[in-house]
Amino acid sequence: MERRENQTPQGQIARVLVEFLEVAIASVVFLKGVYPSGAFERRRYMNVVVQRACHPQLRYYIHATISGLLPFIQKGMVERVAVIFFNANDVPLEKFVFMLGVNLSYGSTVEEVDLQFSLRSFLSKLSISESLTKKLPPDSRWEITAYFRSLPEAGTSKEANLWIPSDTKQWQQPPLITPIKSMNCEPLCLQLYLEHPCLSESLL
Amino acid sequence: MSLDSFRSSSAPNSKRTLSFSNSASSIRSNDNNSANNKRKKMKTTATNQKTLGVAWGSNSSSSSRKPPFSDFGSYMTEKNRKLHNQFNAEASTSSFSASTSGKPIFAGVSIFVDGFTVPSSQELRGYMLKYGGRFENYFSRHRVTHIICTNLPDSKVKNLRAFSAGLPVVKPTWILDSVASNRLLTWVPYQLEQLPNNQPKLSAFFSLRNSKMSEDTFTNALCQVEPDIEDSSARVGNSKDRYSSDVAKVVEPSWQITIEADDVVSENTDAIMMEEQLTSVGVKCDEEDPVGGSNDAAKDVMNFQGELKPNNEEPSTSVTSLCSNDQNVNEIASSSSTRPSKQCHSTLSDPNFVENYFKLKFGICNVQSSRLHFIGTWRNRYRKRFPIPSTGFDNEISNINASTVSGNAVVIHVDMDCFFVSVVIRNHPELLDKPVAVCHSNNSKGTAEISSANYPARSYGIRAGMFVRDAKALCPHLVIFPYNFEAYEEVADQFYSILHRCCNKVQAVSCDEAFLDVTHSKVEDPELLASSIRKEIYETTGCTASAGIAGNMLMARIATRTAKPDGQYHITPERVEDHLSQLPINALPGVGHVLQEKLKTQNVHTCGQLMMISKVSLQKDYGMKTGEMLWNYSRGIDNRLVGDFQECKSIGADVNWGVRFKDMKDCEKFLTSLCKEVSLRLQSCGMQGRTFSLKIKKKRKDADEPAKFMGCGDCENLSHSVTIPLATDNVEVLQRIVKQLFGNFYIDVKEIRGIGMHVSRLESSETSKQEKYNLKSWFTSGSASMEKQKHPIGNGHDKQNMDGTSVLESSALQGSSVQMDNNIQDNQASADRISTPPPLCHLDAEVIRNLPPEVFSELNEIYGGKLVDYIAKGEGISESSSSLRNSLLEQEAINKKEELLDVEPIPQKNPLTKIEAMQNEAEGGEAVPDSGSGPSFNVTRNSSFEKDDLLPSSLSQVDGSVLRELPEDLKAVIVQQLPAHRRQEICSNVALVPPNENLQVALGVKNSENPGSTHVLNESLWAGNPPKWVEKFKISSCLILKKLAEMYYKSGLTSTLSSVLYQIISEFHQLNLAHQISDDSVNITCELLKQYIKVKIGKDIEEIYICFRLLKRFAAKSHFFLQVYNGVFPYLQEAVDDNYGGSLLITR
């Protein structure tokens, strides 16, 4: 309790958000079936059933990446966090985009219960969103990419140095967007949507 | 539909026939839900049957081949029957096992839990089991009385009646709170706030607090206070989440409860002798000085009874002697009258007394409760008699400090000589030099203890705490007197009158003992003063007193030791060391026999020897505090100040005499009354505690029956403790905790010889008191909380600015006071803001009329009864004006705003200097952009938060650049709120501002490409509640538009377009009949959608996605919607591209 009181609402939000993203990304990866379903175990988070990676490396990748974002989310620098699935040629096929908006000037305390309630709906919606997604070809891979509003200056902090500019291939055309879930629970606005390459491009 | 057969199929109501497909959809979702349940249940039932089959298979083959149910309906009937049987069976066992825990507060309540709840439905079922309610697994209108859920899908909200069959839909907090307060609370404030029809405004208002609390429901439950007889009103104040409407009801029932409880307790004590509660000492102070508590007289009687049994060696005669004793009977009779005094006992009593108590306790495990009672209550009497000095101390402490430091402090310790005896014999001069003792029993063979003995008796070796029979053995002609409490009181009062007359700094230690700080009194010679005091005491009371004079309290007391009897002694600073060097260590306060024994092993017997040991090694051997204390005391150093009030560290009660239990039931009863006692002690101290420890004295295996009748004998001490998150003094919480703690012991109740309960981590109950129990105090307290809130809001951190329904909007722009619309947060915000009830004219008659009666009557009271008239008057108005906004009231609000405008907003003192600078810069404006972060902005409206806010009436006061920075919805509202004739003006003004890519969008004054519909273009269709478009469409000639407006109301005023469109689905066939489609109506619908996109695109793309998917479906069937869809689609994609860098993929 005391620990929480000492925090700014943004810090608190960021912590909740990071934890949530970790779970949600694991769920996305599970959903896409990149790994055999045996690589995941059922867990309960925010009172909904979620999937958690069993493999320590996989778990670590998700955990480390997302918790590495914590300071930046706190500062409101992270605009989007995307889980990108590539085919064997490293061409992105599908992106699960979490669009974050943290109200930095929000002053009062955050009701974590309210927040959880909203976040929970993401997880439940996510678990039934398979039909929206496209089947991945074999040999596909995936990564977590964060889109920053501005590039953190290298050398300003240790965390910033951990991040490198991404050389992810971009689509030539604007993608098609399929929203999955949106929430706006002050001071956090979170939206999850799918990006697919537009039809002409996918034919290439 | 076949599924419906198990839900009460007779339920269909008029609503369902009215809108067939609506209810169909709701049923679908409902069925989904229950079907889920069912699947699970079916599985379990199936496995059950399987196991049954296996089990029975050997002897009854027919059971395993039971024919399948003829149809689903009969299956469900059977299943429901089984579930009921199960529930009943469980209920009966649980009520049996937890006989006292579950009072059937939910009798007559039968709940149906819908969907996901916190706590889970199983927990709720558990509560129902425990507290006499019923739990339905399947909904039935006939059996269910309340539906419990935390969230409803939209479809159910829309068709609430179809879903709930008119039953209340309540949040689970209701159950938790009811359990917590141990009575059935009214469900009204707990209604689900999603529900549109039942005065959503106020109930949402309530339920928000509720949901906020829900996180801590359990802890709050613990702090919920059951009002008690003696100070019910004060205690109601302690409960945190009481609802205003409940207060009056809260008090009464609990009165009854406590009275009942009281009865039970007194019965107990009367009936069961072994429940004697020699509750000993209650409070522990800083220095481990437990401070006197007392006991109620009823328990005294038991003590008498116990003592009056001749003794334990002759059990056969005990009964007769018990009955033949008149005194005993009298005492019982009087007990009822003295009982109430129990509550007055003060647990804040003196450390000295407790020392005595511990001296008494040498080797024996008990104390005369009657004396304790006297002393305990005496403190309270003393407080009443001499209230001023005690407060005076606080002011003078600094002086005292100074004098102590300077080293010339003079403290006199005055102590009556063998108070209890000398008071009794003051009228018997012939006994003056005879050995006399005070004891409650004169039985020469009894194990009653000598409470006090005079000096002649002491010369025979008679000591306090000795058994009478031993004393008689030492001195056969010892005269034993019973207590004479009236006399004690009288003498003590006289004693303190004298002391207070002579000195203004008196610290009472006990009824016969006090410290005086005479440092600053004008008396030159403290010895002279002491002797005059002693003389006066003797003359007034006929009893002698001794006095010790020294530089501090420790030495003064040690001096008194030397001075006794009937003398005085002055230890000057020079003589301190001499005096101490030969002083036995047990003369030091804080050195008990354990410590003494330990020191003895180190060959330390006197303070002089103690002085030889270094502080470090003392601290190493005896702990930091004790070590330091020993070191200090052995040198005569005492930093305590006269009148220094020591804070309670723990409060509790111990009973270790006469504890014998036959069975668990006895024990439970005892624990219950112990909790009551402890709770009372807590309350009388105004304290609440978080840590509760239960100590049990358990007879050692090899221990014999103790020498002392009913004593505890040789015991091992066991203890368990628990800490809860929120401090409480609630007796029921205590009982629950104690029961739980007791469960941890796994002890045979027959082996228990003593039980004590202590509460620590005390917090003053004042701090946790909050007065939020009626609307009025809510309003007033709102202003206080406002002060706190102002700051963050002033800094522009207001979260509500971010969504469409901001504080600004509600308090400033919509202005008309009790605007309990929009979202909940808003409601709370605006309500908090209302420090005084809003003017009558600002009330929304519609809202008021829909208030629950009790709330209404309370509000009416606040308005001095004018509310009724107002509502009656308003009846006519409200019919004609569908929106309050357009009414005269609105005009008045605007006028007010204009007045207020003259007052320049004063920028709040702001920690962020950057913002402050900007604020100053823009002082003239009403809003300041916060350049730091794009979407957020700063609004300075500090001076005007109360109810109405200022709105610029003329454009000179609107800073275009500021306006531009505002979020679009807000901007739209501002523009809309301006009086109509000014609207044009402001628009043009804004247009003068250098163009901004979002300006048009933001303003909500988009210039449409369709010149045909200019009449709507200048305003935001989505502003307000209900949104503007609803009214516009309602009066439209186009059927579709009319339908849209109608659907808006049907959809439950949620103000999301998707919900409206969902509603449309059901009546789509009607819409197709409408052939006349004017361009105007298409245009205005396009406009509506575009504006909706504008509002939602940034934050809620999902909503837009849903809307357009629906539109696309409509477009396939309706030409009108096709036109609309095609008209808006490019705009939509443009907006999506701007915001998300892609295009929306709309599938059907």
JSON list of N, CA, C and O in Angstrom, two decimals, chain B residues 2-40:
[
{"chain": "B", "resi": 2, "resn": "SER", "atom": "N", "xyz": [-35.82, -23.67, -26.70]},
{"chain": "B", "resi": 2, "resn": "SER", "atom": "CA", "xyz": [-36.15, -24.77, -25.81]},
{"chain": "B", "resi": 2, "resn": "SER", "atom": "C", "xyz": [-35.45, -24.58, -24.48]},
{"chain": "B", "resi": 2, "resn": "SER", "atom": "O", "xyz": [-35.92, -25.03, -23.45]},
{"chain": "B", "resi": 3, "resn": "LEU", "atom": "N", "xyz": [-34.37, -23.88, -24.53]},
{"chain": "B", "resi": 3, "resn": "LEU", "atom": "CA", "xyz": [-33.65, -23.64, -23.29]},
{"chain": "B", "resi": 3, "resn": "LEU", "atom": "C", "xyz": [-34.50, -22.83, -22.34]},
{"chain": "B", "resi": 3, "resn": "LEU", "atom": "O", "xyz": [-34.31, -22.88, -21.15]},
{"chain": "B", "resi": 4, "resn": "ASP", "atom": "N", "xyz": [-35.37, -22.12, -22.91]},
{"chain": "B", "resi": 4, "resn": "ASP", "atom": "CA", "xyz": [-36.15, -21.22, -22.08]},
{"chain": "B", "resi": 4, "resn": "ASP", "atom": "C", "xyz": [-37.06, -21.96, -21.11]},
{"chain": "B", "resi": 4, "resn": "ASP", "atom": "O", "xyz": [-37.55, -21.41, -20.16]},
{"chain": "B", "resi": 5, "resn": "SER", "atom": "N", "xyz": [-37.26, -23.19, -21.40]},
{"chain": "B", "resi": 5, "resn": "SER", "atom": "CA", "xyz": [-38.24, -23.91, -20.60]},
{"chain": "B", "resi": 5, "resn": "SER", "atom": "C", "xyz": [-37.82, -24.03, -19.14]},
{"chain": "B", "resi": 5, "resn": "SER", "atom": "O", "xyz": [-38.66, -24.12, -18.27]},
{"chain": "B", "resi": 6, "resn": "PHE", "atom": "N", "xyz": [-36.56, -24.02, -18.93]},
{"chain": "B", "resi": 6, "resn": "PHE", "atom": "CA", "xyz": [-36.20, -24.13, -17.51]},
{"chain": "B", "resi": 6, "resn": "PHE", "atom": "C", "xyz": [-36.16, -22.77, -16.84]},
{"chain": "B", "resi": 6, "resn": "PHE", "atom": "O", "xyz": [-36.35, -22.68, -15.66]},
{"chain": "B", "resi": 7, "resn": "ARG", "atom": "N", "xyz": [-35.88, -21.78, -17.61]},
{"chain": "B", "resi": 7, "resn": "ARG", "atom": "CA", "xyz": [-36.07, -20.47, -17.00]},
{"chain": "B", "resi": 7, "resn": "ARG", "atom": "C", "xyz": [-37.54, -20.29, -16.94]},
{"chain": "B", "resi": 7, "resn": "ARG", "atom": "O", "xyz": [-38.27, -20.85, -17.74]},
{"chain": "B", "resi": 8, "resn": "SER", "atom": "N", "xyz": [-38.00, -19.58, -16.00]},
{"chain": "B", "resi": 8, "resn": "SER", "atom": "CA", "xyz": [-39.43, -19.56, -15.85]},
{"chain": "B", "resi": 8, "resn": "SER", "atom": "C", "xyz": [-40.04, -19.10, -17.15]},
{"chain": "B", "resi": 8, "resn": "SER", "atom": "O", "xyz": [-39.92, -17.96, -17.54]},
{"chain": "B", "resi": 9, "resn": "SER", "atom": "N", "xyz": [-40.68, -20.01, -17.78]},
{"chain": "B", "resi": 9, "resn": "SER", "atom": "CA", "xyz": [-41.18, -19.67, -19.10]},
{"chain": "B", "resi": 9, "resn": "SER", "atom": "C", "xyz": [-42.41, -18.80, -18.97]},
{"chain": "B", "resi": 9, "resn": "SER", "atom": "O", "xyz": [-42.88, -18.23, -19.94]},
{"chain": "B", "resi": 10, "resn": "SER", "atom": "N", "xyz": [-42.92, -18.69, -17.81]},
{"chain": "B", "resi": 10, "resn": "SER", "atom": "CA", "xyz": [-44.07, -17.81, -17.66]},
{"chain": "B", "resi": 10, "resn": "SER", "atom": "C", "xyz": [-43.62, -16.36, -17.54]},
{"chain": "B", "resi": 10, "resn": "SER", "atom": "O", "xyz": [-44.42, -15.48, -17.38]},
{"chain": "B", "resi": 11, "resn": "ALA", "atom": "N", "xyz": [-42.34, -16.17, -17.60]},
{"chain": "B", "resi": 11, "resn": "ALA", "atom": "CA", "xyz": [-41.83, -14.82, -17.39]},
{"chain": "B", "resi": 11, "resn": "ALA", "atom": "C", "xyz": [-42.12, -13.84, -18.51]},
{"chain": "B", "resi": 11, "resn": "ALA", "atom": "O", "xyz": [-42.07, -12.66, -18.26]},
{"chain": "B", "resi": 12, "resn": "PRO", "atom": "N", "xyz": [-42.34, -14.28, -19.71]},
{"chain": "B", "resi": 12, "resn": "PRO", "atom": "CA", "xyz": [-42.41, -13.28, -20.78]},
{"chain": "B", "resi": 12, "resn": "PRO", "atom": "C", "xyz": [-43.32, -12.13, -20.39]},
{"chain": "B", "resi": 12, "resn": "PRO", "atom": "O", "xyz": [-44.42, -12.34, -19.90]},
{"chain": "B", "resi": 13, "resn": "ASN", "atom": "N", "xyz": [-42.83, -10.99, -20.58]},
{"chain": "B", "resi": 13, "resn": "ASN", "atom": "CA", "xyz": [-43.64, -9.84, -20.18]},
{"chain": "B", "resi": 13, "resn": "ASN", "atom": "C", "xyz": [-43.96, -9.02, -21.41]},
{"chain": "B", "resi": 13, "resn": "ASN", "atom": "O", "xyz": [-43.56, -9.32, -22.52]},
{"chain": "B", "resi": 14, "resn": "SER", "atom": "N", "xyz": [-44.66, -7.99, -21.15]},
{"chain": "B", "resi": 14, "resn": "SER", "atom": "CA", "xyz": [-45.17, -7.19, -22.26]},
{"chain": "B", "resi": 14, "resn": "SER", "atom": "C", "xyz": [-44.03, -6.69, -23.14]},
{"chain": "B", "resi": 14, "resn": "SER", "atom": "O", "xyz": [-44.17, -6.58, -24.34]},
{"chain": "B", "resi": 15, "resn": "LYS", "atom": "N", "xyz": [-42.93, -6.42, -22.50]},
{"chain": "B", "resi": 15, "resn": "LYS", "atom": "CA", "xyz": [-41.82, -5.85, -23.24]},
{"chain": "B", "resi": 15, "resn": "LYS", "atom": "C", "xyz": [-41.39, -6.76, -24.38]},
{"chain": "B", "resi": 15, "resn": "LYS", "atom": "O", "xyz": [-41.06, -6.33, -25.46]},
{"chain": "B", "resi": 16, "resn": "ARG", "atom": "N", "xyz": [-41.43, -8.00, -24.08]},
{"chain": "B", "resi": 16, "resn": "ARG", "atom": "CA", "xyz": [-40.89, -8.92, -25.06]},
{"chain": "B", "resi": 16, "resn": "ARG", "atom": "C", "xyz": [-41.76, -8.93, -26.31]},
{"chain": "B", "resi": 16, "resn": "ARG", "atom": "O", "xyz": [-41.27, -9.02, -27.42]},
{"chain": "B", "resi": 17, "resn": "THR", "atom": "N", "xyz": [-43.01, -8.85, -26.13]},
{"chain": "B", "resi": 17, "resn": "THR", "atom": "CA", "xyz": [-43.86, -8.86, -27.30]},
{"chain": "B", "resi": 17, "resn": "THR", "atom": "C", "xyz": [-43.72, -7.56, -28.07]},
{"chain": "B", "resi": 17, "resn": "THR", "atom": "O", "xyz": [-43.84, -7.53, -29.29]},
{"chain": "B", "resi": 18, "resn": "LEU", "atom": "N", "xyz": [-43.47, -6.53, -27.36]},
{"chain": "B", "resi": 18, "resn": "LEU", "atom": "CA", "xyz": [-43.33, -5.25, -28.02]},
{"chain": "B", "resi": 18, "resn": "LEU", "atom": "C", "xyz": [-42.20, -5.27, -29.04]},
{"chain": "B", "resi": 18, "resn": "LEU", "atom": "O", "xyz": [-42.37, -4.87, -30.19]},
{"chain": "B", "resi": 19, "resn": "SER", "atom": "N", "xyz": [-41.06, -5.68, -28.60]},
{"chain": "B", "resi": 19, "resn": "SER", "atom": "CA", "xyz": [-39.94, -5.69, -29.52]},
{"chain": "B", "resi": 19, "resn": "SER", "atom": "C", "xyz": [-39.38, -7.10, -29.57]},
{"chain": "B", "resi": 19, "resn": "SER", "atom": "O", "xyz": [-38.53, -7.48, -28.79]},
{"chain": "B", "resi": 20, "resn": "PHE", "atom": "N", "xyz": [-39.91, -7.80, -30.45]},
{"chain": "B", "resi": 20, "resn": "PHE", "atom": "CA", "xyz": [-39.63, -9.23, -30.45]},
{"chain": "B", "resi": 20, "resn": "PHE", "atom": "C", "xyz": [-38.15, -9.54, -30.58]},
{"chain": "B", "resi": 20, "resn": "PHE", "atom": "O", "xyz": [-37.57, -10.24, -29.78]},
{"chain": "B", "resi": 21, "resn": "SER", "atom": "N", "xyz": [-37.57, -8.95, -31.59]},
{"chain": "B", "resi": 21, "resn": "SER", "atom": "CA", "xyz": [-36.18, -9.36, -31.85]},
{"chain": "B", "resi": 21, "resn": "SER", "atom": "C", "xyz": [-35.24, -8.85, -30.77]},
{"chain": "B", "resi": 21, "resn": "SER", "atom": "O", "xyz": [-34.19, -9.42, -30.55]},
{"chain": "B", "resi": 22, "resn": "ASN", "atom": "N", "xyz": [-35.62, -7.79, -30.12]},
{"chain": "B", "resi": 22, "resn": "ASN", "atom": "CA", "xyz": [-34.79, -7.35, -28.99]},
{"chain": "B", "resi": 22, "resn": "ASN", "atom": "C", "xyz": [-34.62, -8.44, -27.98]},
{"chain": "B", "resi": 22, "resn": "ASN", "atom": "O", "xyz": [-33.53, -8.79, -27.59]},
{"chain": "B", "resi": 23, "resn": "SER", "atom": "N", "xyz": [-35.77, -8.87, -27.56]},
{"chain": "B", "resi": 23, "resn": "SER", "atom": "CA", "xyz": [-35.69, -9.84, -26.48]},
{"chain": "B", "resi": 23, "resn": "SER", "atom": "C", "xyz": [-35.02, -11.12, -26.97]},
{"chain": "B", "resi": 23, "resn": "SER", "atom": "O", "xyz": [-34.38, -11.81, -26.22]},
{"chain": "B", "resi": 24, "resn": "ALA", "atom": "N", "xyz": [-35.22, -11.34, -28.25]},
{"chain": "B", "resi": 24, "resn": "ALA", "atom": "CA", "xyz": [-34.56, -12.52, -28.77]},
{"chain": "B", "resi": 24, "resn": "ALA", "atom": "C", "xyz": [-33.06, -12.42, -28.61]},
{"chain": "B", "resi": 24, "resn": "ALA", "atom": "O", "xyz": [-32.40, -13.34, -28.16]},
{"chain": "B", "resi": 25, "resn": "SER", "atom": "N", "xyz": [-32.59, -11.24, -28.94]},
{"chain": "B", "resi": 25, "resn": "SER", "atom": "CA", "xyz": [-31.13, -11.09, -28.83]},
{"chain": "B", "resi": 25, "resn": "SER", "atom": "C", "xyz": [-30.69, -11.19, -27.39]},
{"chain": "B", "resi": 25, "resn": "SER", "atom": "O", "xyz": [-29.67, -11.76, -27.08]},
{"chain": "B", "resi": 26, "resn": "SER", "atom": "N", "xyz": [-31.50, -10.64, -26.54]},
{"chain": "B", "resi": 26, "resn": "SER", "atom": "CA", "xyz": [-31.08, -10.68, -25.14]},
{"chain": "B", "resi": 26, "resn": "SER", "atom": "C", "xyz": [-31.11, -12.11, -24.64]},
{"chain": "B", "resi": 26, "resn": "SER", "atom": "O", "xyz": [-30.26, -12.55, -23.89]},
{"chain": "B", "resi": 27, "resn": "ILE", "atom": "N", "xyz": [-32.10, -12.81, -25.07]},
{"chain": "B", "resi": 27, "resn": "ILE", "atom": "CA", "xyz": [-32.18, -14.19, -24.62]},
{"chain": "B", "resi": 27, "resn": "ILE", "atom": "C", "xyz": [-30.99, -14.97, -25.14]},
{"chain": "B", "resi": 27, "resn": "ILE", "atom": "O", "xyz": [-30.42, -15.79, -24.45]},
{"chain": "B", "resi": 28, "resn": "ARG", "atom": "N", "xyz": [-30.64, -14.62, -26.33]},
{"chain": "B", "resi": 28, "resn": "ARG", "atom": "CA", "xyz": [-29.51, -15.33, -26.89]},
{"chain": "B", "resi": 28, "resn": "ARG", "atom": "C", "xyz": [-28.29, -15.18, -25.99]},
{"chain": "B", "resi": 28, "resn": "ARG", "atom": "O", "xyz": [-27.67, -16.15, -25.60]},
{"chain": "B", "resi": 29, "resn": "SER", "atom": "N", "xyz": [-28.04, -13.93, -25.65]},
{"chain": "B", "resi": 29, "resn": "SER", "atom": "CA", "xyz": [-26.84, -13.73, -24.85]},
{"chain": "B", "resi": 29, "resn": "SER", "atom": "C", "xyz": [-27.00, -14.35, -23.47]},
{"chain": "B", "resi": 29, "resn": "SER", "atom": "O", "xyz": [-26.08, -14.89, -22.91]},
{"chain": "B", "resi": 30, "resn": "ASN", "atom": "N", "xyz": [-28.20, -14.23, -22.99]},
{"chain": "B", "resi": 30, "resn": "ASN", "atom": "CA", "xyz": [-28.45, -14.81, -21.69]},
{"chain": "B", "resi": 30, "resn": "ASN", "atom": "C", "xyz": [-28.22, -16.30, -21.74]},
{"chain": "B", "resi": 30, "resn": "ASN", "atom": "O", "xyz": [-27.62, -16.90, -20.85]},
{"chain": "B", "resi": 31, "resn": "ASP", "atom": "N", "xyz": [-28.71, -16.85, -22.81]},
{"chain": "B", "resi": 31, "resn": "ASP", "atom": "CA", "xyz": [-28.58, -18.29, -22.93]},
{"chain": "B", "resi": 31, "resn": "ASP", "atom": "C", "xyz": [-27.13, -18.70, -23.11]},
{"chain": "B", "resi": 31, "resn": "ASP", "atom": "O", "xyz": [-26.70, -19.72, -22.60]},
{"chain": "B", "resi": 32, "resn": "ASN", "atom": "N", "xyz": [-26.45, -17.88, -23.84]},
{"chain": "B", "resi": 32, "resn": "ASN", "atom": "CA", "xyz": [-25.03, -18.16, -23.97]},
{"chain": "B", "resi": 32, "resn": "ASN", "atom": "C", "xyz": [-24.42, -18.36, -22.62]},
{"chain": "B", "resi": 32, "resn": "ASN", "atom": "O", "xyz": [-23.72, -19.32, -22.35]},
{"chain": "B", "resi": 33, "resn": "ASN", "atom": "N", "xyz": [-24.76, -17.39, -21.84]},
{"chain": "B", "resi": 33, "resn": "ASN", "atom": "CA", "xyz": [-24.22, -17.37, -20.51]},
{"chain": "B", "resi": 33, "resn": "ASN", "atom": "C", "xyz": [-24.59, -18.62, -19.74]},
{"chain": "B", "resi": 33, "resn": "ASN", "atom": "O", "xyz": [-23.74, -19.34, -19.23]},
{"chain": "B", "resi": 34, "resn": "SER", "atom": "N", "xyz": [-25.87, -18.84, -19.69]},
{"chain": "B", "resi": 34, "resn": "SER", "atom": "CA", "xyz": [-26.28, -19.97, -18.88]},
{"chain": "B", "resi": 34, "resn": "SER", "atom": "C", "xyz": [-25.88, -21.28, -19.54]},
{"chain": "B", "resi": 34, "resn": "SER", "atom": "O", "xyz": [-25.67, -22.27, -18.87]},
{"chain": "B", "resi": 35, "resn": "ALA", "atom": "N", "xyz": [-25.82, -21.21, -20.86]},
{"chain": "B", "resi": 35, "resn": "ALA", "atom": "CA", "xyz": [-25.40, -22.44, -21.51]},
{"chain": "B", "resi": 35, "resn": "ALA", "atom": "C", "xyz": [-23.98, -22.79, -21.13]},
{"chain": "B", "resi": 35, "resn": "ALA", "atom": "O", "xyz": [-23.65, -23.95, -20.92]},
{"chain": "B", "resi": 36, "resn": "ASN", "atom": "N", "xyz": [-23.20, -21.77, -21.01]},
{"chain": "B", "resi": 36, "resn": "ASN", "atom": "CA", "xyz": [-21.84, -22.00, -20.54]},
{"chain": "B", "resi": 36, "resn": "ASN", "atom": "C", "xyz": [-21.85, -22.68, -19.20]},
{"chain": "B", "resi": 36, "resn": "ASN", "atom": "O", "xyz": [-21.21, -23.69, -18.98]},
{"chain": "B", "resi": 37, "resn": "ASN", "atom": "N", "xyz": [-22.59, -22.05, -18.32]},
{"chain": "B", "resi": 37, "resn": "ASN", "atom": "CA", "xyz": [-22.74, -22.62, -17.00]},
{"chain": "B", "resi": 37, "resn": "ASN", "atom": "C", "xyz": [-23.13, -24.06, -17.10]},
{"chain": "B", "resi": 37, "resn": "ASN", "atom": "O", "xyz": [-22.59, -24.92, -16.43]},
{"chain": "B", "resi": 38, "resn": "LYS", "atom": "N", "xyz": [-24.10, -24.22, -17.95]},
{"chain": "B", "resi": 38, "resn": "LYS", "atom": "CA", "xyz": [-24.73, -25.51, -18.04]},
{"chain": "B", "resi": 38, "resn": "LYS", "atom": "C", "xyz": [-23.72, -26.55, -18.47]},
{"chain": "B", "resi": 38, "resn": "LYS", "atom": "O", "xyz": [-23.67, -27.63, -17.93]},
{"chain": "B", "resi": 39, "resn": "ARG", "atom": "N", "xyz": [-22.94, -26.13, -19.46]},
{"chain": "B", "resi": 39, "resn": "ARG", "atom": "CA", "xyz": [-21.99, -27.10, -19.97]},
{"chain": "B", "resi": 39, "resn": "ARG", "atom": "C", "xyz": [-21.12, -27.60, -18.83]},
{"chain": "B", "resi": 39, "resn": "ARG", "atom": "O", "xyz": [-20.90, -28.76, -18.65]},
{"chain": "B", "resi": 40, "resn": "LYS", "atom": "N", "xyz": [-20.67, -26.63, -18.09]},
{"chain": "B", "resi": 40, "resn": "LYS", "atom": "CA", "xyz": [-19.81, -27.00, -16.99]},
{"chain": "B", "resi": 40, "resn": "LYS", "atom": "C", "xyz": [-20.57, -27.91, -16.04]},
{"chain": "B", "resi": 40, "resn": "LYS", "atom": "O", "xyz": [-20.12, -28.96, -15.63]}
]
